[in-house]
CSV table of C-alpha atoms in Angstrom, one decimal:
chain,number,residue,atom,x,y,z
A,246,UNK,CA,184.5,98.6,97.6
A,247,UNK,CA,182.6,101.9,97.4
A,248,UNK,CA,181.8,100.8,93.7
A,249,UNK,CA,180.4,97.7,94.8
A,250,UNK,CA,178.4,98.9,97.6
A,251,UNK,CA,177.1,101.5,94.9
A,252,UNK,CA,176.1,98.9,92.6
A,253,UNK,CA,174.6,96.9,95.1
A,254,UNK,CA,171.9,100.1,96.6
A,255,UNK,CA,171.5,100.6,92.6
A,256,UNK,CA,170.4,97.1,92.3
A,257,UNK,CA,168.2,97.3,95.3
A,258,UNK,CA,166.5,100.3,94.3
A,259,UNK,CA,166.1,99.0,90.9
A,260,UNK,CA,164.2,95.7,91.9
A,261,UNK,CA,162.0,97.2,95.0
A,262,UNK,CA,164.3,95.8,97.5
A,263,UNK,CA,164.4,99.2,99.5
A,264,UNK,CA,163.2,102.5,98.6
A,265,UNK,CA,165.2,105.9,98.3
A,266,UNK,CA,164.6,107.3,101.7
A,267,UNK,CA,166.6,103.9,103.0
A,268,UNK,CA,169.3,104.0,101.3
A,269,UNK,CA,171.5,105.8,104.1
A,270,UNK,CA,170.6,102.9,106.4
A,271,UNK,CA,171.4,100.6,103.8
A,272,UNK,CA,175.0,101.8,103.3
A,273,UNK,CA,175.7,102.1,106.8
A,274,UNK,CA,174.6,98.4,107.4
A,275,UNK,CA,176.9,97.8,104.3
A,276,UNK,CA,179.9,99.4,105.7
A,277,UNK,CA,179.5,97.7,109.4
A,278,UNK,CA,179.7,94.4,107.5
A,279,UNK,CA,183.0,95.3,105.6
A,280,UNK,CA,184.6,97.3,109.0
A,281,UNK,CA,184.7,100.3,106.5
A,282,UNK,CA,184.1,104.1,107.6
A,283,UNK,CA,184.0,106.2,104.8
A,284,UNK,CA,181.5,106.0,102.0
A,285,UNK,CA,180.5,108.4,98.7
A,286,UNK,CA,178.3,108.0,95.9
A,287,UNK,CA,179.3,107.2,92.6
A,288,UNK,CA,177.8,106.9,89.4
A,289,UNK,CA,178.2,103.2,88.5
A,290,UNK,CA,177.0,101.1,85.6
A,291,UNK,CA,174.5,98.2,86.4
A,292,UNK,CA,176.0,94.6,86.8
A,293,UNK,CA,174.5,91.4,88.1
A,294,UNK,CA,173.6,90.6,91.8
A,295,UNK,CA,176.2,87.5,91.4
A,296,UNK,CA,179.1,89.6,89.7
A,297,UNK,CA,178.7,92.2,92.6
A,298,UNK,CA,178.5,89.4,95.3
A,299,UNK,CA,181.6,87.7,93.7
A,300,UNK,CA,183.4,90.9,94.3
A,301,UNK,CA,182.6,91.6,97.8
A,302,UNK,CA,183.3,88.1,98.9
A,303,UNK,CA,186.7,88.2,97.0
A,304,UNK,CA,187.3,91.2,99.3
A,305,UNK,CA,185.9,89.8,102.4
A,306,UNK,CA,188.4,87.1,101.7
A,307,UNK,CA,191.3,89.6,101.1
A,308,UNK,CA,191.0,91.2,104.1
A,309,UNK,CA,190.5,88.2,106.2
A,310,UNK,CA,186.8,88.5,107.3
A,311,UNK,CA,185.9,85.1,106.1
A,312,UNK,CA,187.8,81.7,104.8
A,313,UNK,CA,187.6,81.1,101.2
A,314,UNK,CA,185.1,78.4,101.6
A,315,UNK,CA,181.5,77.6,100.1
A,316,UNK,CA,179.8,77.8,103.7
A,317,UNK,CA,181.6,80.8,104.9
A,318,UNK,CA,181.0,82.7,101.8
A,319,UNK,CA,177.4,81.7,101.9
A,320,UNK,CA,176.8,82.6,105.3
A,321,UNK,CA,178.5,85.9,104.5
A,322,UNK,CA,176.9,87.0,101.3
A,323,UNK,CA,173.4,86.6,103.1
A,324,UNK,CA,174.6,89.1,105.5
A,325,UNK,CA,175.1,91.1,102.8
A,326,UNK,CA,171.8,90.9,101.2
A,327,UNK,CA,170.2,91.4,104.8
A,328,UNK,CA,171.5,95.3,104.3
A,329,UNK,CA,169.1,95.8,101.6
A,330,UNK,CA,166.0,93.5,102.6
A,331,UNK,CA,162.3,94.7,103.2
A,332,UNK,CA,161.7,94.2,107.0
A,333,UNK,CA,159.3,91.0,107.3
A,334,UNK,CA,156.3,93.6,108.3
A,335,UNK,CA,157.1,95.4,105.1
A,336,UNK,CA,156.6,92.0,102.9
A,337,UNK,CA,153.5,90.9,105.2
A,338,UNK,CA,151.7,94.1,104.3
A,339,UNK,CA,152.8,94.3,100.7
A,340,UNK,CA,151.4,90.7,100.2
A,341,UNK,CA,148.2,91.5,101.7
A,342,UNK,CA,147.8,94.4,99.7
A,343,UNK,CA,148.5,92.5,96.7
A,344,UNK,CA,146.3,89.6,97.4
A,345,UNK,CA,143.2,91.7,97.9
A,346,UNK,CA,143.7,92.4,93.7
A,347,UNK,CA,144.6,88.9,93.0
A,348,UNK,CA,146.1,85.6,94.5
A,349,UNK,CA,148.7,85.6,92.0
A,350,UNK,CA,149.9,89.2,92.0
A,351,UNK,CA,151.0,88.2,95.8
A,352,UNK,CA,152.5,85.4,95.1
A,353,UNK,CA,154.3,86.6,91.8
A,354,UNK,CA,155.5,89.4,94.5
A,355,UNK,CA,157.0,86.8,97.1
A,356,UNK,CA,158.8,84.5,94.8
A,357,UNK,CA,160.3,87.3,93.0
A,358,UNK,CA,161.4,88.7,96.0
A,359,UNK,CA,163.0,85.2,97.3
A,360,UNK,CA,164.7,85.5,93.7
A,361,UNK,CA,165.9,88.6,93.8
A,362,UNK,CA,167.1,88.6,97.5
A,363,UNK,CA,169.2,85.7,96.5
A,364,UNK,CA,167.1,83.9,98.9
A,365,UNK,CA,166.6,81.6,96.0
A,366,UNK,CA,170.1,80.9,94.6
A,367,UNK,CA,168.9,80.8,91.0
A,368,UNK,CA,172.3,80.7,89.1
A,369,UNK,CA,172.5,77.3,91.4
A,370,UNK,CA,168.9,75.9,90.9
A,371,UNK,CA,169.6,76.7,87.0
A,372,UNK,CA,172.3,74.2,86.8
A,373,UNK,CA,169.7,71.6,87.9
A,374,UNK,CA,169.5,68.7,84.9
A,375,UNK,CA,166.0,68.2,84.1
A,376,UNK,CA,164.6,66.2,81.5
A,377,UNK,CA,161.5,64.5,80.8
A,378,UNK,CA,160.6,60.9,79.7
A,379,UNK,CA,156.9,59.0,78.8
A,380,UNK,CA,156.3,55.7,80.5
A,381,UNK,CA,152.9,53.4,80.7
A,382,UNK,CA,151.7,55.6,83.1
A,383,UNK,CA,151.8,58.7,81.4
A,384,UNK,CA,155.2,60.9,81.7
A,385,UNK,CA,157.5,61.3,84.3
A,386,UNK,CA,160.0,64.2,85.1
A,387,UNK,CA,163.5,63.8,86.2
A,388,UNK,CA,165.7,66.4,88.1
A,389,UNK,CA,169.3,65.8,89.5
A,390,UNK,CA,169.5,68.5,92.2
A,391,UNK,CA,172.7,70.7,91.9
A,392,UNK,CA,171.2,73.3,94.0
A,393,UNK,CA,172.3,72.1,97.3
A,394,UNK,CA,176.0,73.0,97.6
A,395,UNK,CA,178.2,70.3,99.4
A,396,UNK,CA,180.0,71.2,102.2
A,397,UNK,CA,183.6,71.4,101.9
A,398,UNK,CA,186.0,69.4,104.4
A,399,UNK,CA,186.8,72.3,106.3
A,400,UNK,CA,183.7,73.4,107.2
A,401,UNK,CA,182.6,69.9,107.9
A,402,UNK,CA,185.2,69.7,110.6
A,403,UNK,CA,185.0,73.1,111.9
A,404,UNK,CA,181.4,72.7,112.4
A,405,UNK,CA,181.9,69.8,114.5
A,406,UNK,CA,183.7,72.1,117.2
A,407,UNK,CA,180.4,74.3,117.4
A,408,UNK,CA,178.3,73.6,120.6
A,409,UNK,CA,175.2,72.0,119.3
A,410,UNK,CA,172.3,74.6,119.9
A,411,UNK,CA,168.5,74.2,120.1
A,412,UNK,CA,167.8,77.9,118.5
A,413,UNK,CA,166.3,77.4,116.4
A,414,UNK,CA,164.8,73.8,116.9
A,415,UNK,CA,165.1,73.0,113.1
A,416,UNK,CA,165.1,74.6,109.5
A,417,UNK,CA,161.4,74.9,109.2
A,418,UNK,CA,160.8,76.9,112.8
A,419,UNK,CA,159.5,80.3,112.4
A,420,UNK,CA,162.6,81.6,114.5
A,421,UNK,CA,164.8,81.1,111.3
A,422,UNK,CA,163.7,84.4,110.1
A,423,UNK,CA,166.5,86.8,110.2
A,424,UNK,CA,168.9,84.0,111.9
A,425,UNK,CA,172.5,84.4,110.9
A,426,UNK,CA,173.5,81.0,110.8
A,427,UNK,CA,176.4,79.0,111.9
A,428,UNK,CA,178.9,76.2,109.8
A,429,UNK,CA,175.9,73.7,110.7
A,430,UNK,CA,173.0,75.8,109.9
A,431,UNK,CA,172.3,77.9,106.7
A,432,UNK,CA,172.0,81.6,106.9
A,433,UNK,CA,168.0,82.9,106.9
A,434,UNK,CA,168.9,86.6,107.0
A,435,UNK,CA,167.0,87.0,103.7
A,436,UNK,CA,164.3,84.4,104.8
A,437,UNK,CA,160.5,85.8,104.9
A,438,UNK,CA,157.4,84.6,105.9
A,439,UNK,CA,153.4,85.3,105.2
A,440,UNK,CA,151.3,84.3,107.8
A,441,UNK,CA,148.3,82.1,107.2
A,442,UNK,CA,145.2,81.0,108.6
A,443,UNK,CA,144.2,77.4,107.7
A,444,UNK,CA,141.1,76.4,109.7
A,445,UNK,CA,141.9,78.6,112.4
A,446,UNK,CA,145.5,77.5,112.8
A,447,UNK,CA,148.3,79.4,112.2
A,448,UNK,CA,151.0,78.5,109.5
A,449,UNK,CA,153.6,80.7,107.6
A,450,UNK,CA,154.2,80.4,103.9
A,451,UNK,CA,158.0,80.3,102.9
A,452,UNK,CA,159.7,79.3,99.5
A,453,UNK,CA,162.3,76.5,99.4
A,454,UNK,CA,165.6,77.9,98.8
A,455,UNK,CA,166.3,74.7,96.4
A,456,UNK,CA,163.1,75.1,94.3
A,457,UNK,CA,162.5,71.5,93.0
A,458,UNK,CA,160.1,72.8,90.6
A,459,UNK,CA,158.4,76.1,90.1
A,460,UNK,CA,157.3,78.5,93.0
A,461,UNK,CA,157.9,75.5,95.3
A,462,UNK,CA,156.6,76.7,98.5
A,463,UNK,CA,156.8,75.3,102.1
A,464,UNK,CA,153.9,75.7,104.7
A,465,UNK,CA,154.9,75.6,108.0
A,466,UNK,CA,153.2,74.9,111.3
A,467,UNK,CA,153.5,77.9,113.4
A,468,UNK,CA,154.7,75.2,116.4
A,469,UNK,CA,157.5,73.1,116.4
A,470,UNK,CA,155.1,69.7,116.4
A,471,UNK,CA,155.7,66.4,114.7
A,472,UNK,CA,153.9,65.7,111.5
A,473,UNK,CA,150.5,64.0,111.5
A,474,UNK,CA,148.2,62.8,108.5
A,475,UNK,CA,144.6,63.6,110.2
A,476,UNK,CA,141.2,65.4,109.7
A,477,UNK,CA,143.2,68.8,110.4
A,478,UNK,CA,145.4,67.9,107.2
A,479,UNK,CA,142.7,67.6,104.8
A,480,UNK,CA,141.3,70.6,106.4
A,481,UNK,CA,144.2,72.9,106.0
A,482,UNK,CA,145.3,71.5,102.7
A,483,UNK,CA,141.7,72.2,101.3
A,484,UNK,CA,141.6,75.4,102.6
A,485,UNK,CA,145.3,76.7,101.2
A,486,UNK,CA,143.6,75.4,97.6
A,487,UNK,CA,140.5,77.8,98.6
A,488,UNK,CA,142.9,80.5,99.5
A,489,UNK,CA,145.7,79.9,96.5
A,490,UNK,CA,143.5,78.1,93.8
A,491,UNK,CA,146.2,78.5,91.6
A,492,UNK,CA,148.7,76.5,93.8
A,493,UNK,CA,148.6,72.4,94.8
A,494,UNK,CA,149.8,71.6,98.3
A,495,UNK,CA,150.5,68.3,100.0
A,496,UNK,CA,151.7,66.5,102.5
A,497,UNK,CA,154.8,63.9,103.2
A,498,UNK,CA,153.6,61.1,105.5
A,499,UNK,CA,153.8,60.7,108.9
A,500,UNK,CA,155.7,57.4,109.1
A,501,UNK,CA,159.7,56.9,108.9
A,502,UNK,CA,160.5,55.4,105.4
A,503,UNK,CA,157.5,56.6,103.2
A,504,UNK,CA,157.8,59.9,104.9
A,505,UNK,CA,160.0,63.0,104.1
A,506,UNK,CA,163.3,63.9,105.8
A,507,UNK,CA,161.6,66.1,108.3
A,508,UNK,CA,159.2,64.4,110.5
A,509,UNK,CA,159.7,66.6,113.5
A,510,UNK,CA,157.9,69.6,112.2
A,511,UNK,CA,154.2,69.4,110.7
A,512,UNK,CA,154.4,71.1,107.4
A,513,UNK,CA,153.3,70.8,103.8
A,514,UNK,CA,154.9,71.3,100.2
A,515,UNK,CA,152.9,73.1,97.4
A,516,UNK,CA,153.7,75.4,94.5
A,517,UNK,CA,152.7,76.4,91.0
A,518,UNK,CA,153.6,72.9,89.0
A,519,UNK,CA,151.8,70.3,86.8
A,520,UNK,CA,152.5,67.4,88.2
A,521,UNK,CA,152.8,64.2,85.8
A,522,UNK,CA,150.5,62.2,88.5
A,523,UNK,CA,148.0,64.8,87.6
A,524,UNK,CA,147.7,63.3,83.9
A,525,UNK,CA,147.1,59.9,85.4
A,526,UNK,CA,144.2,57.6,83.8
A,527,UNK,CA,141.5,56.4,85.9
A,528,UNK,CA,141.2,52.7,86.3
A,529,UNK,CA,137.6,52.6,87.4
A,530,UNK,CA,135.2,55.5,89.8
A,531,UNK,CA,133.3,55.3,92.3
A,532,UNK,CA,130.7,57.5,94.1
A,533,UNK,CA,130.6,58.3,98.0
A,534,UNK,CA,128.0,60.4,99.1
A,535,UNK,CA,128.3,62.6,96.0
A,536,UNK,CA,132.2,62.4,95.9
A,537,UNK,CA,133.9,60.7,93.0
A,538,UNK,CA,136.3,58.7,93.7
A,539,UNK,CA,138.7,57.2,91.0
A,540,UNK,CA,141.2,54.7,91.2
A,541,UNK,CA,144.5,56.0,89.4
A,542,UNK,CA,146.5,54.0,87.1
A,543,UNK,CA,149.9,55.5,88.9
A,544,UNK,CA,152.7,53.4,90.6
A,545,UNK,CA,151.5,54.2,93.8
A,546,UNK,CA,148.2,53.3,94.8
A,547,UNK,CA,146.4,56.7,94.7
A,548,UNK,CA,142.4,57.3,95.1
A,549,UNK,CA,141.1,60.7,94.0
A,550,UNK,CA,138.3,62.3,95.4
A,551,UNK,CA,136.7,65.0,93.4
A,552,UNK,CA,133.7,67.1,94.4
A,553,UNK,CA,132.5,71.1,95.0
A,554,UNK,CA,132.2,70.3,98.7
A,555,UNK,CA,135.2,70.7,100.4
A,556,UNK,CA,133.0,69.2,103.6
A,557,UNK,CA,132.2,66.1,101.9
A,558,UNK,CA,135.5,65.3,100.5
A,559,UNK,CA,137.1,65.6,104.0
A,560,UNK,CA,134.5,63.6,105.7
A,561,UNK,CA,135.1,60.7,103.1
A,562,UNK,CA,139.2,61.3,103.3
A,563,UNK,CA,138.6,60.9,107.2
A,564,UNK,CA,136.6,57.4,106.4
A,565,UNK,CA,139.4,56.4,103.8
A,566,UNK,CA,142.3,57.1,106.4
A,567,UNK,CA,140.5,55.2,109.5
A,568,UNK,CA,140.0,52.3,106.8
A,569,UNK,CA,143.6,52.1,105.5
A,570,UNK,CA,144.9,52.6,108.8
A,571,UNK,CA,144.0,49.4,110.1
A,572,UNK,CA,143.6,47.6,106.8
A,573,UNK,CA,145.8,44.4,106.0
A,574,UNK,CA,145.6,42.1,103.0
A,575,UNK,CA,148.9,39.3,103.7
A,576,UNK,CA,148.2,38.0,100.0
A,577,UNK,CA,150.1,41.1,98.8
A,578,UNK,CA,152.3,42.0,101.8
A,579,UNK,CA,150.4,44.4,103.4
A,580,UNK,CA,150.0,44.4,107.1
A,581,UNK,CA,148.5,47.3,109.0
A,582,UNK,CA,150.5,46.8,112.4
A,583,UNK,CA,153.1,44.8,113.6
A,584,UNK,CA,155.3,46.0,116.4
A,585,UNK,CA,154.0,49.3,115.2
A,586,UNK,CA,151.5,51.0,113.0
A,587,UNK,CA,152.4,50.6,109.1
A,588,UNK,CA,149.9,52.3,107.2
A,589,UNK,CA,149.2,55.9,106.2
A,590,UNK,CA,148.7,58.1,103.4
A,591,UNK,CA,150.3,61.1,101.6
A,592,UNK,CA,147.6,63.3,100.5
A,593,UNK,CA,147.9,66.1,97.8
A,594,UNK,CA,145.0,68.9,97.3
A,595,UNK,CA,144.6,70.8,93.9
A,596,UNK,CA,141.8,72.6,92.0
A,597,UNK,CA,140.0,72.0,89.0
A,598,UNK,CA,138.0,75.3,88.1
A,599,UNK,CA,135.3,75.2,90.7
A,600,UNK,CA,136.0,71.3,92.1
A,601,UNK,CA,138.4,70.6,94.5
A,602,UNK,CA,140.7,67.4,94.4
A,603,UNK,CA,142.5,65.4,96.8
A,604,UNK,CA,144.6,62.9,96.2
A,605,UNK,CA,145.1,60.1,98.6
A,606,UNK,CA,148.2,58.0,98.4
A,607,UNK,CA,148.5,54.3,100.2
A,608,UNK,CA,152.0,53.8,101.8
A,609,UNK,CA,152.9,51.3,103.8
A,610,UNK,CA,156.4,51.2,106.2
A,611,UNK,CA,157.2,47.7,107.0
A,612,UNK,CA,160.4,46.2,106.9
A,613,UNK,CA,161.6,42.6,106.2
A,614,UNK,CA,165.0,40.9,106.5
A,615,UNK,CA,164.6,40.7,102.5
A,616,UNK,CA,163.8,44.5,102.8
A,617,UNK,CA,165.1,46.1,105.7
A,618,UNK,CA,164.5,49.5,104.4
A,619,UNK,CA,161.4,48.9,103.7
A,620,UNK,CA,159.0,46.7,101.2
A,621,UNK,CA,157.6,49.7,99.9
A,622,UNK,CA,160.7,51.4,99.2
A,623,UNK,CA,163.1,51.8,96.6
A,624,UNK,CA,164.8,48.2,96.3
A,625,UNK,CA,168.4,47.6,96.6
A,626,UNK,CA,169.1,46.9,92.7
A,627,UNK,CA,167.8,50.3,92.4
A,628,UNK,CA,169.9,52.3,95.0
A,629,UNK,CA,172.9,53.1,92.6
A,630,UNK,CA,169.9,55.5,91.1
A,631,UNK,CA,167.7,56.3,94.0
A,632,UNK,CA,168.3,54.7,97.4
A,633,UNK,CA,166.4,58.0,99.6
A,634,UNK,CA,162.7,57.9,100.7
A,635,UNK,CA,160.2,58.6,98.1
A,636,UNK,CA,158.6,61.4,99.8
A,637,UNK,CA,155.6,63.7,98.8
A,638,UNK,CA,157.4,65.3,95.2
A,639,UNK,CA,158.5,62.1,93.9
A,640,UNK,CA,155.1,60.3,94.7
A,641,UNK,CA,153.7,63.1,92.1
A,642,UNK,CA,156.3,61.8,89.7
A,643,UNK,CA,159.1,64.2,89.8
A,644,UNK,CA,162.6,62.5,90.4
A,645,UNK,CA,165.0,64.2,92.8
A,646,UNK,CA,167.8,62.7,92.2
A,647,UNK,CA,171.7,63.0,93.8
A,648,UNK,CA,174.0,65.3,92.5
A,649,UNK,CA,176.5,62.7,92.3
A,650,UNK,CA,174.7,61.2,89.0
A,651,UNK,CA,175.4,64.3,87.1
A,652,UNK,CA,179.3,63.0,87.2
A,653,UNK,CA,178.8,59.4,87.2
A,654,UNK,CA,176.3,59.4,84.4
A,655,UNK,CA,178.9,61.2,82.3
A,656,UNK,CA,181.7,58.7,83.2
A,657,UNK,CA,179.4,55.9,82.3
A,658,UNK,CA,178.8,57.4,78.8
A,659,UNK,CA,182.6,57.6,78.4
A,660,UNK,CA,183.2,54.0,79.2
A,661,UNK,CA,180.2,53.0,76.9
A,662,UNK,CA,181.6,55.0,74.1
A,663,UNK,CA,185.0,53.1,74.8
A,664,UNK,CA,186.7,56.5,75.6
A,665,UNK,CA,187.6,54.9,79.0
A,666,UNK,CA,187.6,51.6,81.1
A,667,UNK,CA,184.9,51.0,83.6
A,668,UNK,CA,187.1,50.0,86.4
A,669,UNK,CA,188.8,53.3,86.3
A,670,UNK,CA,186.2,54.8,88.0
A,671,UNK,CA,186.3,53.7,91.8
A,672,UNK,CA,182.7,55.4,92.0
A,673,UNK,CA,181.0,53.3,89.3
A,674,UNK,CA,181.2,50.2,90.8
A,675,UNK,CA,177.8,50.2,92.3
A,676,UNK,CA,176.2,51.3,88.9
A,677,UNK,CA,178.3,47.8,87.8
A,678,UNK,CA,175.3,45.4,87.1
A,679,UNK,CA,173.5,48.3,85.2
A,680,UNK,CA,176.2,49.1,83.3
A,681,UNK,CA,176.4,45.5,82.0
A,682,UNK,CA,172.5,45.9,80.7
A,683,UNK,CA,173.1,49.4,79.2
A,684,UNK,CA,176.1,47.6,77.3
A,685,UNK,CA,173.8,45.3,75.2
A,686,UNK,CA,172.0,48.7,74.1
A,687,UNK,CA,172.6,50.3,70.5
A,688,UNK,CA,174.2,53.4,71.6
A,689,UNK,CA,176.6,55.5,69.4
A,690,UNK,CA,177.4,59.4,70.3
A,691,UNK,CA,174.4,60.5,68.5
A,692,UNK,CA,171.8,58.7,70.6
A,693,UNK,CA,173.9,58.2,73.8
A,694,UNK,CA,172.0,61.0,75.7
A,695,UNK,CA,168.9,59.9,75.0
A,696,UNK,CA,169.3,56.2,75.6
A,697,UNK,CA,170.7,57.4,78.9
A,698,UNK,CA,167.7,59.8,79.9
A,699,UNK,CA,165.6,57.1,79.0
A,700,UNK,CA,167.3,54.3,81.2
A,701,UNK,CA,167.5,56.6,84.3
A,702,UNK,CA,163.8,57.8,83.5
A,703,UNK,CA,162.8,53.3,83.7
A,704,UNK,CA,165.2,53.2,87.0
A,705,UNK,CA,162.9,56.1,88.7
A,706,UNK,CA,159.3,54.4,87.2
A,707,UNK,CA,160.6,50.8,88.5
A,708,UNK,CA,161.2,53.1,92.1
A,709,UNK,CA,157.7,54.5,92.2
A,710,UNK,CA,156.4,51.1,91.5
A,711,UNK,CA,158.7,49.5,94.4
A,712,UNK,CA,156.7,52.1,96.6
A,713,UNK,CA,153.0,51.3,95.3
A,714,UNK,CA,151.1,48.9,97.9
A,715,UNK,CA,148.8,47.5,95.2
A,716,UNK,CA,150.9,46.9,92.2
A,717,UNK,CA,149.4,47.8,88.6
A,718,UNK,CA,149.4,44.4,87.5
A,719,UNK,CA,146.1,42.5,87.1
A,720,UNK,CA,146.4,40.8,90.7
A,721,UNK,CA,147.2,44.1,92.0
A,722,UNK,CA,144.4,46.3,90.6
A,723,UNK,CA,142.0,43.4,91.7
A,724,UNK,CA,143.3,43.7,95.5
A,725,UNK,CA,143.4,47.4,95.2
A,726,UNK,CA,139.8,47.1,94.2
A,727,UNK,CA,138.8,45.2,97.2
A,728,UNK,CA,140.2,47.9,99.4
A,729,UNK,CA,137.9,50.3,97.8
A,730,UNK,CA,134.8,48.5,97.8
A,731,UNK,CA,135.2,47.5,101.4
A,732,UNK,CA,134.7,51.2,101.8
A,733,UNK,CA,130.9,50.7,101.3
A,734,UNK,CA,130.2,49.0,104.8
A,735,UNK,CA,131.1,52.5,106.2
A,736,UNK,CA,127.7,54.1,104.1
A,737,UNK,CA,125.6,50.6,104.9
C-alpha cells in the first residue's frame, strides 16, 4: 500500500489535482481511509489510475474494509479519489479565471477534471457501443449504454435494509457535492459544481458521470423544484448559449411519458456535440416578427426559431408554447386536454455564429387503451429494442439503448449464423417477431454486423416516428402546417 499511495500521489501531482504543498494532507487522508499509521516516500513508476485503484481495492477487500461488490468498490474508490481532489472553491476560481481567457478553456479544464478525478469513469464509458446510420431524415446516432454499472443481488438486498433518507432529496441537488454515498445513492465526493447566473436565477453546471455524448453537462436549479417549461426556460437556455457559445442546451419536457426520468428537479442538459437533428432538412419557412421559423423534416414535429435577437425568439417561443398547450387536432389524435393537460414542448438552444437558434419540439403524452404507455411513445412492437421514454437526447437523434442489447444482439447473430438455436436463449423471446423478419434477409458472416446495426437503427427511427405528433407524411405535414399558420392569428 505504501507503493500505491506514492503512485496515486504522483498521479495527482502530474494531473494537477493537488499542489506540492498539499501532498502531506492527501497522504494523511489516504492513511486514514486504509487504517494505516505509517508512510514513507518512494521513487515509484507511474501507472494508470485504474491499475492503482484496482490494487487499492484488492487491499481493502483483503483487509475486510469493504466487500467484493461493484457498489461497495465504487463507493470506496470515490472516497480514495476525494483525498486528492481540489476543493470546490478552488475549482470555481480556476474555472472563472480561465473563462476570462476563453469559455472553451474553462470548460476544457472542468471536463478534464471530471475525467482525471474518475468522476467520469472513462474506462466504462469507452465500452459503450456506438454507430451511425443514414435514414430518410439524414442520419441518427446509436449508442448501447454500458457505462452504468448493474447492481449485484447482494447490494440490492443490502440497500433494502438501509433506512430511507431525504438528504440529498435527489441525485440533482447541489447537496450531493462531497456526499459519501450509500448502497442506494452513488458517492459524489468527486463531484464539483460551477455556479452560473441564468437570467437572475442561480444554476449549477456539472458533467454527467455517464457522458452519453461529448462533454455531456447537466445544469441544475439551486432549488429542488419541479421541471416546468415556460418563459423562464427559454430565457435560461438562450442565456446559457450566450455564456457558452460552443455548447448546446436543452430541456426535457415537463410532463410524464414525454419528459425525462427526473421531473422532480428542474434541470437542463447540454454539451459539445453535433446532434443529427441539427442537420435536418427544412420543409417550409415562415417569418414572424423578424424571426425565421422553419418546419423541420424530422420524425418529431419540430419548429426551428432563428434570429440575432434572443428577446424576439423568447417572445415568439412564449406564443408558440401557449398556442400548443391549448391546441387540439382530433383528426391526427392530438387532444390538448382530457382529464389532464397533454401538450408540452421539448426546447433546444444553440448558436449558429452570431445567430441564436431555438428548436421547439411538440410533444403530447395522452394514453389510450390501445396505447396505455402513450400514443406518442415507443409502440409495443418496438419495446424489445426501446421501451423507455423518448427524452431530450433521443429527440435530437441520439439513441440511448439498454445494456442488455449487447448480449442479446450477439445471441441473435449466433442464431442467424446457425451456431445456436433461437429457443436456447430465454432472453430472446421478446425479439421473436423481429428475429423472424431478420431471417428473411440476406445475412452472412461478412455482413451480419452491418445488417444488425442497420436494422437496430431502423427500429430507433420508427420509435422516433411513434413519438412525433404530426407524422412526416403528406397528411401529417398538412396538419403541421395548419398549426404553424394558426400562429399568424397572434400577430393579427
